[in-house]
PDB file of C-alpha atoms and ligand atoms in Angstrom:
ATOM      1  CA  MET A   1     209.531 -72.816 246.952  1.00 95.00           C
ATOM      2  CA  ILE A   2     209.074 -75.765 249.246  1.00 97.00           C
ATOM      3  CA  VAL A   3     208.753 -74.798 253.223  1.00 98.00           C
ATOM      4  CA  THR A   4     208.720 -77.810 255.191  1.00 98.00           C
ATOM      5  CA  ILE A   5     207.587 -77.934 258.976  1.00 98.00           C
ATOM      6  CA  ASP A   6     207.838 -81.234 261.115  1.00 97.00           C
ATOM      7  CA  GLY A   7     207.549 -81.681 264.573  1.00 95.00           C
ATOM      8  CA  PRO A   8     205.663 -83.955 267.055  1.00 91.00           C
ATOM      9  CA  ALA A   9     201.646 -83.575 267.947  1.00 85.00           C
ATOM     10  CA  GLY A  10     200.692 -80.277 269.779  1.00 86.00           C
ATOM     11  CA  SER A  11     203.840 -78.528 268.984  1.00 92.00           C
ATOM     12  CA  GLY A  12     202.108 -75.660 267.309  1.00 90.00           C
ATOM     13  CA  LYS A  13     203.579 -76.800 263.889  1.00 92.00           C
ATOM     14  CA  SER A  14     199.887 -76.682 262.316  1.00 91.00           C
ATOM     15  CA  THR A  15     198.899 -73.252 263.543  1.00 92.00           C
ATOM     16  CA  ALA A  16     202.402 -72.116 262.470  1.00 95.00           C
ATOM     17  CA  ALA A  17     202.133 -73.866 258.927  1.00 96.00           C
ATOM     18  CA  ARG A  18     198.699 -72.685 258.192  1.00 96.00           C
ATOM     19  CA  GLY A  19     199.512 -69.093 259.077  1.00 97.00           C
ATOM     20  CA  LEU A  20     202.747 -68.981 256.975  1.00 97.00           C
ATOM     21  CA  ALA A  21     201.091 -70.459 253.989  1.00 97.00           C
ATOM     22  CA  GLN A  22     198.257 -67.669 254.207  1.00 96.00           C
ATOM     23  CA  ARG A  23     200.721 -64.873 254.872  1.00 97.00           C
ATOM     24  CA  LEU A  24     203.297 -65.920 252.175  1.00 97.00           C
ATOM     25  CA  GLN A  25     200.012 -67.103 249.786  1.00 97.00           C
ATOM     26  CA  PHE A  26     201.655 -70.479 249.318  1.00 97.00           C
ATOM     27  CA  ASP A  27     199.444 -73.866 249.124  1.00 96.00           C
ATOM     28  CA  PHE A  28     199.156 -75.723 252.292  1.00 96.00           C
ATOM     29  CA  LEU A  29     199.681 -79.130 252.459  1.00 96.00           C
ATOM     30  CA  ASP A  30     198.532 -81.000 255.853  1.00 96.00           C
ATOM     31  CA  THR A  31     200.375 -84.570 255.620  1.00 97.00           C
ATOM     32  CA  GLY A  32     199.124 -85.621 259.161  1.00 96.00           C
ATOM     33  CA  ALA A  33     195.601 -85.500 257.571  1.00 97.00           C
ATOM     34  CA  MET A  34     196.320 -87.654 254.836  1.00 98.00           C
ATOM     35  CA  TYR A  35     197.535 -90.388 257.432  1.00 97.00           C
ATOM     36  CA  ARG A  36     194.142 -89.685 259.392  1.00 97.00           C
ATOM     37  CA  ALA A  37     192.029 -90.087 256.055  1.00 98.00           C
ATOM     38  CA  VAL A  38     193.865 -93.704 255.763  1.00 98.00           C
ATOM     39  CA  ALA A  39     192.818 -94.770 259.388  1.00 98.00           C
ATOM     40  CA  TRP A  40     189.156 -93.235 258.592  1.00 98.00           C
ATOM     41  CA  GLN A  41     188.906 -95.203 255.453  1.00 98.00           C
ATOM     42  CA  CYS A  42     190.061 -98.472 256.899  1.00 98.00           C
ATOM     43  CA  LEU A  43     188.068 -98.037 259.968  1.00 97.00           C
ATOM     44  CA  GLN A  44     185.142 -97.653 257.704  1.00 96.00           C
ATOM     45  CA  ARG A  45     185.633-100.473 256.014  1.00 97.00           C
ATOM     46  CA  SER A  46     186.172-102.633 259.285  1.00 97.00           C
ATOM     47  CA  ILE A  47     189.929-103.432 257.887  1.00 98.00           C
ATOM     48  CA  ASP A  48     192.323-104.223 260.832  1.00 98.00           C
ATOM     49  CA  LEU A  49     194.854-101.383 260.978  1.00 98.00           C
ATOM     50  CA  HIS A  50     197.692-103.838 261.783  1.00 97.00           C
ATOM     51  CA  ASP A  51     197.045-105.815 258.532  1.00 98.00           C
ATOM     52  CA  GLU A  52     199.710-104.256 256.300  1.00 97.00           C
ATOM     53  CA  SER A  53     198.766-105.732 253.251  1.00 98.00           C
ATOM     54  CA  ALA A  54     194.979-104.840 253.647  1.00 98.00           C
ATOM     55  CA  VAL A  55     195.720-101.411 254.754  1.00 98.00           C
ATOM     56  CA  ALA A  56     198.084-100.809 251.933  1.00 98.00           C
ATOM     57  CA  ALA A  57     195.716-101.992 249.296  1.00 98.00           C
ATOM     58  CA  CYS A  58     192.927 -99.547 250.685  1.00 98.00           C
ATOM     59  CA  THR A  59     195.327 -96.832 250.593  1.00 98.00           C
ATOM     60  CA  HIS A  60     196.420 -97.278 247.003  1.00 97.00           C
ATOM     61  CA  ALA A  61     192.732 -97.419 246.091  1.00 97.00           C
ATOM     62  CA  MET A  62     191.419 -94.412 248.052  1.00 97.00           C
ATOM     63  CA  PRO A  63     190.483 -91.420 246.039  1.00 97.00           C
ATOM     64  CA  LEU A  64     192.115 -88.689 248.466  1.00 97.00           C
ATOM     65  CA  ARG A  65     191.963 -84.981 247.837  1.00 95.00           C
ATOM     66  CA  LEU A  66     193.434 -82.090 250.016  1.00 94.00           C
ATOM     67  CA  GLU A  67     191.618 -78.903 249.295  1.00 89.00           C
ATOM     68  CA  GLN A  68     191.243 -75.078 250.865  1.00 80.00           C
ATOM     69  CA  GLN A  69     192.240 -77.088 254.225  1.00 85.00           C
ATOM     70  CA  HIS A  70     189.638 -79.739 253.912  1.00 93.00           C
ATOM     71  CA  VAL A  71     190.204 -83.267 253.398  1.00 96.00           C
ATOM     72  CA  PHE A  72     187.813 -85.368 251.164  1.00 97.00           C
ATOM     73  CA  VAL A  73     187.711 -89.358 250.688  1.00 97.00           C
ATOM     74  CA  ASP A  74     185.781 -90.191 247.763  1.00 95.00           C
ATOM     75  CA  GLY A  75     184.329 -86.785 247.564  1.00 94.00           C
ATOM     76  CA  CYS A  76     182.992 -86.699 251.164  1.00 96.00           C
ATOM     77  CA  ASP A  77     184.388 -84.152 253.412  1.00 97.00           C
ATOM     78  CA  VAL A  78     185.898 -85.856 256.431  1.00 97.00           C
ATOM     79  CA  THR A  79     187.857 -82.974 257.728  1.00 95.00           C
ATOM     80  CA  ALA A  80     186.052 -83.038 261.408  1.00 93.00           C
ATOM     81  CA  GLU A  81     185.695 -86.673 261.559  1.00 94.00           C
ATOM     82  CA  VAL A  82     189.441 -87.303 260.926  1.00 96.00           C
ATOM     83  CA  ARG A  83     190.173 -85.259 264.089  1.00 89.00           C
ATOM     84  CA  HIS A  84     188.396 -87.811 266.675  1.00 87.00           C
ATOM     85  CA  PRO A  85     190.855 -89.451 268.964  1.00 82.00           C
ATOM     86  CA  ASP A  86     190.331 -92.751 267.798  1.00 90.00           C
ATOM     87  CA  ILE A  87     191.673 -91.726 264.298  1.00 94.00           C
ATOM     88  CA  SER A  88     194.564 -90.004 266.053  1.00 88.00           C
ATOM     89  CA  ARG A  89     195.566 -93.293 267.260  1.00 88.00           C
ATOM     90  CA  GLY A  90     194.785 -95.263 264.206  1.00 94.00           C
ATOM     91  CA  SER A  91     196.651 -92.583 262.146  1.00 94.00           C
ATOM     92  CA  SER A  92     199.920 -93.414 264.056  1.00 87.00           C
ATOM     93  CA  ILE A  93     199.248 -97.131 263.475  1.00 92.00           C
ATOM     94  CA  VAL A  94     198.879 -96.983 259.590  1.00 96.00           C
ATOM     95  CA  ALA A  95     201.917 -94.205 259.581  1.00 93.00           C
ATOM     96  CA  SER A  96     204.354 -97.158 260.619  1.00 91.00           C
ATOM     97  CA  ASN A  97     203.384 -99.092 257.442  1.00 95.00           C
ATOM     98  CA  PRO A  98     205.992 -98.659 254.590  1.00 96.00           C
ATOM     99  CA  ALA A  99     203.582 -99.237 251.950  1.00 97.00           C
ATOM    100  CA  VAL A 100     201.573 -96.409 252.904  1.00 98.00           C
ATOM    101  CA  ARG A 101     204.186 -93.871 253.581  1.00 96.00           C
ATOM    102  CA  ARG A 102     205.598 -94.774 250.088  1.00 97.00           C
ATOM    103  CA  GLU A 103     202.050 -94.083 248.780  1.00 98.00           C
ATOM    104  CA  LEU A 104     201.248 -90.856 250.416  1.00 98.00           C
ATOM    105  CA  ALA A 105     204.459 -89.560 249.887  1.00 98.00           C
ATOM    106  CA  ALA A 106     204.378 -89.659 245.966  1.00 98.00           C
ATOM    107  CA  ARG A 107     200.864 -88.078 246.516  1.00 98.00           C
ATOM    108  CA  GLN A 108     202.599 -85.341 248.351  1.00 98.00           C
ATOM    109  CA  ARG A 109     205.272 -84.971 246.023  1.00 98.00           C
ATOM    110  CA  GLU A 110     202.663 -84.509 243.225  1.00 97.00           C
ATOM    111  CA  PHE A 111     200.628 -81.924 245.091  1.00 96.00           C
ATOM    112  CA  ALA A 112     203.740 -79.938 245.522  1.00 97.00           C
ATOM    113  CA  SER A 113     204.753 -80.054 241.731  1.00 97.00           C
ATOM    114  CA  GLY A 114     204.928 -76.701 240.365  1.00 96.00           C
ATOM    115  CA  ARG A 115     203.712 -74.822 243.303  1.00 95.00           C
ATOM    116  CA  ASN A 116     204.919 -73.020 246.411  1.00 96.00           C
ATOM    117  CA  VAL A 117     203.753 -74.787 249.165  1.00 97.00           C
ATOM    118  CA  VAL A 118     204.305 -75.142 253.173  1.00 98.00           C
ATOM    119  CA  THR A 119     203.985 -78.445 254.188  1.00 98.00           C
ATOM    120  CA  GLU A 120     203.787 -80.076 257.516  1.00 97.00           C
ATOM    121  CA  GLY A 121     204.294 -83.441 258.828  1.00 96.00           C
ATOM    122  CA  ARG A 122     206.836 -85.718 260.464  1.00 94.00           C
ATOM    123  CA  ASP A 123     208.881 -86.435 257.601  1.00 95.00           C
ATOM    124  CA  GLN A 124     208.471 -83.621 255.014  1.00 97.00           C
ATOM    125  CA  GLY A 125     212.377 -82.087 255.521  1.00 97.00           C
ATOM    126  CA  THR A 126     214.061 -85.619 255.693  1.00 96.00           C
ATOM    127  CA  ALA A 127     212.400 -87.977 253.430  1.00 96.00           C
ATOM    128  CA  VAL A 128     209.758 -86.352 251.347  1.00 98.00           C
ATOM    129  CA  PHE A 129     211.297 -83.064 250.304  1.00 98.00           C
ATOM    130  CA  PRO A 130     215.184 -83.346 251.316  1.00 97.00           C
ATOM    131  CA  ASN A 131     215.808 -80.709 248.912  1.00 97.00           C
ATOM    132  CA  ALA A 132     213.476 -78.066 250.108  1.00 97.00           C
ATOM    133  CA  GLU A 133     214.659 -74.472 250.196  1.00 95.00           C
ATOM    134  CA  CYS A 134     213.440 -73.909 253.959  1.00 96.00           C
ATOM    135  CA  LYS A 135     212.915 -76.495 256.603  1.00 98.00           C
ATOM    136  CA  PHE A 136     211.649 -75.715 260.183  1.00 98.00           C
ATOM    137  CA  TYR A 137     211.637 -78.537 262.936  1.00 97.00           C
ATOM    138  CA  VAL A 138     209.025 -77.257 265.566  1.00 97.00           C
ATOM    139  CA  THR A 139     209.088 -78.715 269.414  1.00 94.00           C
ATOM    140  CA  ALA A 140     207.424 -77.883 272.796  1.00 94.00           C
ATOM    141  CA  ASN A 141     207.636 -79.589 275.964  1.00 93.00           C
ATOM    142  CA  ALA A 142     205.286 -82.774 276.351  1.00 92.00           C
ATOM    143  CA  GLU A 143     203.124 -81.021 279.178  1.00 93.00           C
ATOM    144  CA  GLU A 144     202.408 -77.957 277.238  1.00 93.00           C
ATOM    145  CA  ARG A 145     201.531 -80.161 274.145  1.00 93.00           C
ATOM    146  CA  ALA A 146     199.087 -81.872 276.387  1.00 94.00           C
ATOM    147  CA  ALA A 147     197.601 -78.998 277.649  1.00 93.00           C
ATOM    148  CA  ARG A 148     197.264 -77.567 274.105  1.00 90.00           C
ATOM    149  CA  ARG A 149     195.545 -80.849 272.974  1.00 87.00           C
ATOM    150  CA  GLN A 150     193.156 -80.669 275.870  1.00 90.00           C
ATOM    151  CA  ARG A 151     191.913 -77.353 274.762  1.00 90.00           C
ATOM    152  CA  GLU A 152     191.679 -78.571 271.403  1.00 84.00           C
ATOM    153  CA  LEU A 153     189.710 -81.368 272.242  1.00 83.00           C
ATOM    154  CA  LEU A 154     187.436 -79.289 274.461  1.00 87.00           C
ATOM    155  CA  GLU A 155     186.825 -76.827 271.716  1.00 85.00           C
ATOM    156  CA  ARG A 156     186.311 -79.368 268.869  1.00 77.00           C
ATOM    157  CA  HIS A 157     184.453 -82.319 270.718  1.00 71.00           C
ATOM    158  CA  GLU A 158     183.425 -80.724 273.909  1.00 73.00           C
ATOM    159  CA  GLN A 159     185.266 -83.351 275.627  1.00 77.00           C
ATOM    160  CA  THR A 160     187.039 -83.099 278.909  1.00 86.00           C
ATOM    161  CA  VAL A 161     189.847 -85.482 278.989  1.00 86.00           C
ATOM    162  CA  PRO A 162     192.310 -85.650 282.116  1.00 93.00           C
ATOM    163  CA  LEU A 163     195.200 -84.029 281.388  1.00 94.00           C
ATOM    164  CA  ASP A 164     197.493 -87.344 282.679  1.00 95.00           C
ATOM    165  CA  ASP A 165     195.530 -89.326 279.927  1.00 93.00           C
ATOM    166  CA  ILE A 166     196.403 -87.006 277.399  1.00 91.00           C
ATOM    167  CA  LEU A 167     200.088 -86.624 278.474  1.00 93.00           C
ATOM    168  CA  THR A 168     200.282 -90.651 278.345  1.00 93.00           C
ATOM    169  CA  GLN A 169     198.811 -90.781 274.773  1.00 89.00           C
ATOM    170  CA  ILE A 170     201.271 -88.039 273.467  1.00 89.00           C
ATOM    171  CA  ARG A 171     204.278 -89.787 274.966  1.00 91.00           C
ATOM    172  CA  GLU A 172     202.836 -93.091 273.074  1.00 89.00           C
ATOM    173  CA  ARG A 173     202.507 -91.371 270.293  1.00 83.00           C
ATOM    174  CA  ASP A 174     206.032 -89.635 270.251  1.00 88.00           C
ATOM    175  CA  ALA A 175     207.596 -93.179 270.869  1.00 89.00           C
ATOM    176  CA  ARG A 176     205.594 -94.709 268.085  1.00 84.00           C
ATOM    177  CA  ASP A 177     206.369 -91.768 265.743  1.00 84.00           C
ATOM    178  CA  LYS A 178     210.425 -91.387 266.608  1.00 89.00           C
ATOM    179  CA  THR A 179     210.907 -95.079 266.713  1.00 89.00           C
ATOM    180  CA  ARG A 180     209.315 -96.599 263.660  1.00 83.00           C
ATOM    181  CA  VAL A 181     211.735 -98.265 261.301  1.00 85.00           C
ATOM    182  CA  ILE A 182     210.911 -96.088 258.292  1.00 86.00           C
ATOM    183  CA  ASP A 183     211.055 -92.393 258.047  1.00 85.00           C
ATOM    184  CA  PRO A 184     210.745 -91.747 261.950  1.00 87.00           C
ATOM    185  CA  LEU A 185     210.052 -88.225 263.406  1.00 91.00           C
ATOM    186  CA  ARG A 186     213.624 -86.372 263.554  1.00 92.00           C
ATOM    187  CA  ALA A 187     214.798 -82.983 262.481  1.00 95.00           C
ATOM    188  CA  ALA A 188     216.673 -82.879 259.070  1.00 96.00           C
ATOM    189  CA  ASP A 189     220.164 -81.881 259.560  1.00 96.00           C
ATOM    190  CA  ASP A 190     219.415 -78.537 257.818  1.00 96.00           C
ATOM    191  CA  ALA A 191     216.049 -77.849 259.463  1.00 97.00           C
ATOM    192  CA  ILE A 192     215.694 -74.521 261.692  1.00 97.00           C
ATOM    193  CA  ARG A 193     214.431 -75.498 264.954  1.00 97.00           C
ATOM    194  CA  VAL A 194     212.069 -73.710 267.185  1.00 96.00           C
ATOM    195  CA  ASP A 195     210.932 -74.273 270.343  1.00 95.00           C
ATOM    196  CA  THR A 196     207.446 -72.894 270.723  1.00 95.00           C
ATOM    197  CA  SER A 197     207.044 -73.633 274.796  1.00 94.00           C
ATOM    198  CA  GLY A 198     205.862 -70.664 276.302  1.00 92.00           C
ATOM    199  CA  VAL A 199     205.681 -68.675 273.135  1.00 94.00           C
ATOM    200  CA  THR A 200     202.616 -67.135 271.504  1.00 93.00           C
ATOM    201  CA  PRO A 201     201.305 -68.525 268.194  1.00 93.00           C
ATOM    202  CA  GLU A 202     201.777 -64.723 266.757  1.00 96.00           C
ATOM    203  CA  ALA A 203     205.209 -64.916 268.128  1.00 96.00           C
ATOM    204  CA  VAL A 204     206.204 -68.296 266.454  1.00 96.00           C
ATOM    205  CA  LEU A 205     204.448 -67.367 263.008  1.00 97.00           C
ATOM    206  CA  ASP A 206     206.119 -63.862 262.863  1.00 97.00           C
ATOM    207  CA  ARG A 207     209.634 -65.468 263.347  1.00 96.00           C
ATOM    208  CA  LEU A 208     208.826 -68.199 260.851  1.00 97.00           C
ATOM    209  CA  GLU A 209     207.617 -65.665 258.249  1.00 98.00           C
ATOM    210  CA  SER A 210     211.021 -63.264 258.729  1.00 97.00           C
ATOM    211  CA  LEU A 211     213.050 -66.448 258.253  1.00 96.00           C
ATOM    212  CA  VAL A 212     211.443 -67.379 255.081  1.00 97.00           C
ATOM    213  CA  ARG A 213     211.498 -64.072 253.766  1.00 96.00           C
ATOM    214  CA  GLU A 214     215.045 -63.934 254.278  1.00 94.00           C
ATOM    215  CA  ARG A 215     215.553 -67.152 252.379  1.00 91.00           C
ATOM    216  CA  MET A 216     213.255 -65.743 249.432  1.00 90.00           C
ATOM    217  CA  ALA A 217     215.447 -62.601 249.281  1.00 89.00           C
ATOM    218  CA  ARG A 218     218.656 -64.545 249.138  1.00 86.00           C
ATOM    219  CA  ALA A 219     217.440 -66.570 246.780  1.00 82.00           C
ATOM    220  CA  ASN A 220     216.268 -63.833 244.455  1.00 79.00           C
ATOM    221  CA  PRO A 221     218.201 -60.878 245.263  1.00 76.00           C
TER     222      PRO A 221
HETATM  223  O1  LIG B   1     200.087 -84.228 262.623  1.00 88.54           O
HETATM  224  P1  LIG B   1     199.052 -85.290 262.679  1.00 88.54           P
HETATM  225  O2  LIG B   1     198.608 -85.288 264.365  1.00 88.54           O
HETATM  226  O3  LIG B   1     197.380 -84.957 262.398  1.00 88.54           O
HETATM  227  O4  LIG B   1     199.348 -86.641 262.339  1.00 88.54           O
HETATM  228  C1  LIG B   1     198.609 -87.833 262.405  1.00 88.54           C
HETATM  229  C2  LIG B   1     199.744 -88.904 262.422  1.00 88.54           C
HETATM  230  O5  LIG B   1     200.223 -89.017 261.278  1.00 88.54           O
HETATM  231  C3  LIG B   1     200.777 -89.129 263.440  1.00 88.54           C
HETATM  232  O6  LIG B   1     200.934 -90.146 264.115  1.00 88.54           O
HETATM  233  C4  LIG B   1     201.929 -88.976 262.779  1.00 88.54           C
HETATM  234  C5  LIG B   1     201.707 -89.566 261.477  1.00 88.54           C
HETATM  235  N1  LIG B   1     202.170 -88.809 260.166  1.00 88.54           N
HETATM  236  C6  LIG B   1     203.202 -89.367 259.697  1.00 88.54           C
HETATM  237  O7  LIG B   1     204.028 -90.361 260.494  1.00 88.54           O
HETATM  238  N2  LIG B   1     204.088 -88.609 258.939  1.00 88.54           N
HETATM  239  C7  LIG B   1     203.518 -87.351 258.428  1.00 88.54           C
HETATM  240  N3  LIG B   1     204.317 -86.848 257.387  1.00 88.54           N
HETATM  241  C8  LIG B   1     202.582 -86.646 259.028  1.00 88.54           C
HETATM  242  C9  LIG B   1     201.720 -87.397 260.113  1.00 88.54           C
END
């Protein structure tokens, strides 16, 4: 069974996807980490992120592995490094490169082949797994998403970034993700929409879990 969770940055989809995979004992696929790894690798190699063919070649040749919520590039664990704000910005640039999207979508399908998976990203229910059995589109208002990102930056990098700066970055990234020509961020027609504004992560998780279990029961009565 494939469960897709799409939505904008800071919507709470990552926490929900990880928790859901754990509760259901499904594998977890963080596709954002793959785009982040591409940006990381290009920056390591001083490749201009706007140079589409150089970025595509780098992606194609990149040994990328996702395992137990860690990301490895060429055997090197880059899980923490790819969360840096420079990589967040860079990942949204490489994500609008059609060749990068094609390559990563193929690797995502390969990862999910023959497994039960909870996969999260922007295009999982629309482009990568259009036949997924259960699709969610998770959102929250921009102000709440900015406040969540601010707390995360403080916890992860001990960085205090003004809320207004984060809000501006979130709006820029939303605009880029939603308006790109190929596979823009949008809800699949058959996705269940979940607004997490003002809702605790535990309550979001409970709701998602019960919806998936309902679908599983219907599929295997
Ligand atoms: O979910 P995230 O913040 O880790 O994603 C990083 C970037 O990658 C973000 O700008 C959107 C992009 N992305 C995408 O275009 N498609 C996906 N399936 C996952 C992420």
